[in-house]
Coordinates of C-alpha atoms and ligand atoms in Angstrom, one line a residue:
X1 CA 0.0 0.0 0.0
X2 CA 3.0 2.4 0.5
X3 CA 4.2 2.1 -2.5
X4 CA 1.1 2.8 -4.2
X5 CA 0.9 6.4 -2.0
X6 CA 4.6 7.3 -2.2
X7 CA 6.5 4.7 -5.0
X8 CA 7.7 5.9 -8.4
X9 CA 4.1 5.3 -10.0
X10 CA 1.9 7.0 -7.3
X11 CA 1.3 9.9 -9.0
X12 CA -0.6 8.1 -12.0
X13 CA -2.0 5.6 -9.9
X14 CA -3.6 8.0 -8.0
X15 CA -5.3 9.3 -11.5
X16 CA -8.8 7.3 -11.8
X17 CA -8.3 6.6 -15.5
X18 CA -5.0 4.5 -14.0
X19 CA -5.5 3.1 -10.2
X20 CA -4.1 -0.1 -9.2
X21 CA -5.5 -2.4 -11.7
X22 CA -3.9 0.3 -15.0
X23 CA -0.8 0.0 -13.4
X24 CA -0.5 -3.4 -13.5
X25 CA -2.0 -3.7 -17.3
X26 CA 0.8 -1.1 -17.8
X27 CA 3.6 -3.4 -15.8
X28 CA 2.3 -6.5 -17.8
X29 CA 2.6 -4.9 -21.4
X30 CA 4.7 -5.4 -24.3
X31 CA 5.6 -2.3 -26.4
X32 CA 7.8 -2.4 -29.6
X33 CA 9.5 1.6 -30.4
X34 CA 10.5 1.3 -34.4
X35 CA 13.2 4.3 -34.3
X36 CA 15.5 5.8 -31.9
X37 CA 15.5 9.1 -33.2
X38 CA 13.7 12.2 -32.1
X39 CA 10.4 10.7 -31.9
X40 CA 11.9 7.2 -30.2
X41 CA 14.0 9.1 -27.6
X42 CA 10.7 10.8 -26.0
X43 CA 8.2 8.1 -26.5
X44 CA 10.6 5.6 -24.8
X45 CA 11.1 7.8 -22.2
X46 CA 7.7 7.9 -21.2
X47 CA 6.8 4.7 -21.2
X48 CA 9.8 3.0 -19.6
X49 CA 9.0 5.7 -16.7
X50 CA 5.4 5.3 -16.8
X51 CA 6.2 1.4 -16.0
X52 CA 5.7 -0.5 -19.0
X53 CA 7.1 -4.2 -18.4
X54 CA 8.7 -5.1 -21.9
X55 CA 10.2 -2.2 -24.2
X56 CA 11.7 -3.8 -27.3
X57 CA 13.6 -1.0 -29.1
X58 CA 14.7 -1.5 -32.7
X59 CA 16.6 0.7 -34.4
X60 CA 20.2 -0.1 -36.7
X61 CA 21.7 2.8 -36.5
X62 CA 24.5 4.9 -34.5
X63 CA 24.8 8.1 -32.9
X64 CA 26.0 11.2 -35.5
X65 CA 26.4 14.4 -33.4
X66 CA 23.7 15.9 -35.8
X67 CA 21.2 13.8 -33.9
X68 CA 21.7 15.7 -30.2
X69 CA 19.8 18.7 -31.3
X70 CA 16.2 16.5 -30.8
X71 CA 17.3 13.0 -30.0
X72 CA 17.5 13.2 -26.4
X73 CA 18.7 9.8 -24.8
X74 CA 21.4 10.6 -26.7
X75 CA 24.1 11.9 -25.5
X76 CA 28.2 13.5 -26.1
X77 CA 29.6 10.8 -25.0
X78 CA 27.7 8.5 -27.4
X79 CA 28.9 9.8 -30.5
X80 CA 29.6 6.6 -32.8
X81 CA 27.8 4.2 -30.4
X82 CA 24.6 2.0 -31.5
X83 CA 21.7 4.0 -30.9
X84 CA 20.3 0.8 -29.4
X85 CA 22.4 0.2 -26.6
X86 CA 23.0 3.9 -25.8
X87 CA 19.1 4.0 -25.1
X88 CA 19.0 0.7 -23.3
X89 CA 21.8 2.3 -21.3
X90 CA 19.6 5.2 -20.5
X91 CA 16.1 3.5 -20.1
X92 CA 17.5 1.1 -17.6
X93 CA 18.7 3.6 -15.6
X94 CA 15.6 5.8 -16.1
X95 CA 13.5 2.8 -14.6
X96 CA 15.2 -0.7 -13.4
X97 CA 11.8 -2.1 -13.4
X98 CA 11.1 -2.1 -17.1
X99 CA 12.8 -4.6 -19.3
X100 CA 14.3 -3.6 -22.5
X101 CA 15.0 -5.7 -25.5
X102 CA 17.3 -3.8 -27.8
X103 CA 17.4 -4.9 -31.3
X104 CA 19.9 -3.8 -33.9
X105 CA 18.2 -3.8 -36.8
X106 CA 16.8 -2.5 -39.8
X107 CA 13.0 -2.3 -40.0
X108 CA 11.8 -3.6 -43.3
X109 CA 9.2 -5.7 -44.5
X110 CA 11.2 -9.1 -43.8
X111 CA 11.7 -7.8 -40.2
X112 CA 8.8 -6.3 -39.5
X113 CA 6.4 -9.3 -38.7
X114 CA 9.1 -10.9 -36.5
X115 CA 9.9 -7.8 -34.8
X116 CA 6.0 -6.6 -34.2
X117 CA 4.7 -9.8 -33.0
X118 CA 4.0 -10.4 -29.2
X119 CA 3.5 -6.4 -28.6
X120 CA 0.3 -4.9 -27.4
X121 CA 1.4 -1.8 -29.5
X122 CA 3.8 -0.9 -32.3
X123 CA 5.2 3.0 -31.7
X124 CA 6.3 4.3 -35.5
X125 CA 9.0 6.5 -34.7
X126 CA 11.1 6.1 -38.1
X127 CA 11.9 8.2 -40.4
X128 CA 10.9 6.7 -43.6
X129 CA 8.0 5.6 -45.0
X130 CA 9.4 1.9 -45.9
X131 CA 9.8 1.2 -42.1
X132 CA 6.7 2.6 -42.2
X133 CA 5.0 0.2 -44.5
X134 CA 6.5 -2.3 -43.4
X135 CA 5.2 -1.9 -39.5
X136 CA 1.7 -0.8 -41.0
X137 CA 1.4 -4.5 -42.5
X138 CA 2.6 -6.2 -39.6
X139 CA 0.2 -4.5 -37.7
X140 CA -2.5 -5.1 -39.7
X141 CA -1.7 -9.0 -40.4
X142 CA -1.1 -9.1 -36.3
X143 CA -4.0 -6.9 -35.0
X144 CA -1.4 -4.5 -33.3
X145 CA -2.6 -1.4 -32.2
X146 CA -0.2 1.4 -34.4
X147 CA 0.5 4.9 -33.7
X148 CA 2.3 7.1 -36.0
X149 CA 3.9 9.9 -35.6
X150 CA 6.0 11.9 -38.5
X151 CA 7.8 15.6 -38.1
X152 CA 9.5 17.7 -39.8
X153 CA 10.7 21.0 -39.3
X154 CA 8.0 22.9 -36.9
X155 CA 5.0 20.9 -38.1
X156 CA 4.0 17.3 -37.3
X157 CA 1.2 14.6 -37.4
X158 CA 0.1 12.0 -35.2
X159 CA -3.2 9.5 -35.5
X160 CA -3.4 6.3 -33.8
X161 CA -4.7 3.3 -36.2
X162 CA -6.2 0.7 -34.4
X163 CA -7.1 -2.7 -36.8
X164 CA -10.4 -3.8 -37.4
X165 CA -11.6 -0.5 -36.6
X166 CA -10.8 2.4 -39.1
X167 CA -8.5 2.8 -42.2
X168 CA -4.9 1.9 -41.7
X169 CA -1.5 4.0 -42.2
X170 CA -1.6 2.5 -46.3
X171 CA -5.6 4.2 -46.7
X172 CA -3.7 7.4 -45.6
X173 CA -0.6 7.4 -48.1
X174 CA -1.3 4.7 -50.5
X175 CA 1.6 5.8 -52.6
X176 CA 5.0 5.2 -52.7
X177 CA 7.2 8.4 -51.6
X178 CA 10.7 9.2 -51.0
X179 CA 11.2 11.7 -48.2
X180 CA 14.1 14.1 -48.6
X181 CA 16.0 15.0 -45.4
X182 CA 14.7 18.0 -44.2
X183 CA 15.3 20.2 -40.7
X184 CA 13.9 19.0 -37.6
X185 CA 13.3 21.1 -34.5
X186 CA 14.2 19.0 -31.4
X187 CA 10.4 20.2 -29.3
X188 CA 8.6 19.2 -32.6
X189 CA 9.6 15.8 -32.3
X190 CA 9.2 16.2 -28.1
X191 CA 5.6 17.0 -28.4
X192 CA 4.3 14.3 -31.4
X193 CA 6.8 11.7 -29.3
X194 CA 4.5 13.1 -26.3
X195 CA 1.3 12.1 -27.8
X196 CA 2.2 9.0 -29.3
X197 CA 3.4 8.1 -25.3
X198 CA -0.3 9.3 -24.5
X199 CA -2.0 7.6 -27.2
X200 CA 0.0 3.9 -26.1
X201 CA -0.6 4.2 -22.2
X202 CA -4.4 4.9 -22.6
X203 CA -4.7 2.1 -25.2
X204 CA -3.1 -0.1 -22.5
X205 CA -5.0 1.3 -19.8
X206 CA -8.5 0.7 -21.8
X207 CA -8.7 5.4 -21.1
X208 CA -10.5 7.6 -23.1
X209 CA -10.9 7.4 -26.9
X210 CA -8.0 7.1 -28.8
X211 CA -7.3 8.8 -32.1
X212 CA -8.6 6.2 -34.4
X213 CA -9.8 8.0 -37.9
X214 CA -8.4 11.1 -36.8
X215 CA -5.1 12.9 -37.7
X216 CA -4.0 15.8 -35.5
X217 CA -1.5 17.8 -37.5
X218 CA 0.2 20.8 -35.7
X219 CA 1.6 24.0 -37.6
X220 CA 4.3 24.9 -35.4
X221 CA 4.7 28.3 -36.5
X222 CA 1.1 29.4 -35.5
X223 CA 0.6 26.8 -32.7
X224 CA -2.2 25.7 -34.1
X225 CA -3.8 22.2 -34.4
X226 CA -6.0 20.9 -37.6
X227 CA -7.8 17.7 -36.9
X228 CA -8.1 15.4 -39.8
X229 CA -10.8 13.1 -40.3
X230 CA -9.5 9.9 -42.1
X231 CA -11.2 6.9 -43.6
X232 CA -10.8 3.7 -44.5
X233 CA -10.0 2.9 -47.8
X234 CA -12.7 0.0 -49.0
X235 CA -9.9 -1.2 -51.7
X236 CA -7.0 -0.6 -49.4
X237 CA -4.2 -2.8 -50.6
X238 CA -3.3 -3.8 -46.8
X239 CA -6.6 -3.7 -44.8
X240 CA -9.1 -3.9 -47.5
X241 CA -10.0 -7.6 -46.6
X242 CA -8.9 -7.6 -43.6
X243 CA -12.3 -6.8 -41.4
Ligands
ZN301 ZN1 -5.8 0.4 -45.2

């Protein structure tokens, strides 16, 4: 009983939309977090310190010293080192309690199913819409609930697709596009990274509604917020037969 008044979760477990019985849904899940970039580092963060049991983190590559501007459990004195284990490092330390299962590896469509299945909720924090894809169609195949979050520069989207009810990430962008690199502001990627965080504990938690057929898309340089209604694609190439 202490621990549930003064311990490292008390302050959620005192919210009613957690209490006891969230905590230990949220203790007992399995998360996967495609990307350890600027999205990856936040929504990691969260969740390893919100209590979730089993982080697998996937992600194959290492630390440039352009990533530190956004890419927070990355640090100086990581330059060079898999991006993997310098945010296992961090996460353990962050909370003991939460296992993490780093993975070193790219995210493609052979990886993806192997990768995705077991979790209770796939996190899209890459950074290209082949990883993309590829986690979209395991989660779809796998019934995973997805969320997926993009930035770039000051503006961002985030929508959560869960399968069997509502289009899918391939009804949204059916085609085929290359992204360029472009600039990134580090609190861009902080506050999509935020939501997705959101978006995975209340899904865990059974809170709330999620953001199922709805895209929130934020124009940074005006603060504002435009809600997108989305919709499921009937001839959808991924989840057009699937429900
Ligand atoms: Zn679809």
């Amino acid at each position: 009983m202490k621990d549930e008044i003064t311990g490292r979760y008390s302050r959620q477990i005192m919210m009613k939309e957690i209490g006891i019985a969230g905590q230990k849904r949220l203790c007992g899940a399995r998360v996967l977090v495609a990307g350890l970039g600027g999205l990856g580092s936040i929504s990691s963060s969260y969740l390893a310190a919100a209590g979730v049991g089993r982080i697998r983190i996937v992600d194959c590559d290492t630390v440039d010293i352009s990533n530190l501007n956004r890419q927070l459990l990355h640090w100086s004195r990581d330059l060079k080192r898999a991006k993997v284990e310098s945010a296992a490092e961090k996460l353990t330390e962050l909370n003991p309690e939460c296992e993490i299962e780093a993975v070193s590896r790219r995210m493609d469509a052979e990886s993806a199913m192997e990768l995705c299945r077991g979790s209770d909720v796939i996190v899209d924090a890459t950074d290209n819409l082949a990883a993309r894809k590829a986690l979209n169609m395991a989660s779809v195949r796998l019934k995973i609930p997805f969320i997926h979050g993009a930035v770039g520069g000051l503006n961002g989207m985030v929508t959560s697709f869960l399968p069997g009810r509502g289009p899918c990430l391939e009804c949204l962008f059916p085609a085929d596009v290359v992204g360029a690199k472009v600039g990134i502001l580090g609190p861009t990627a902080g506050i999509i990274a935020s939501i997705q965080a959101m978006e995975v504990i209340k899904i865990i938690v059974g809170a709330g509604s999620s953001l199922v057929g709805r895209l929130l898309y934020l124009y940074g340089s005006d603060m504002r917020w435009k809600e997108i209604t989305i919709a499921k694609n009937p001839s959808c190439a991924v989840c057009g037969r699937a429900d």
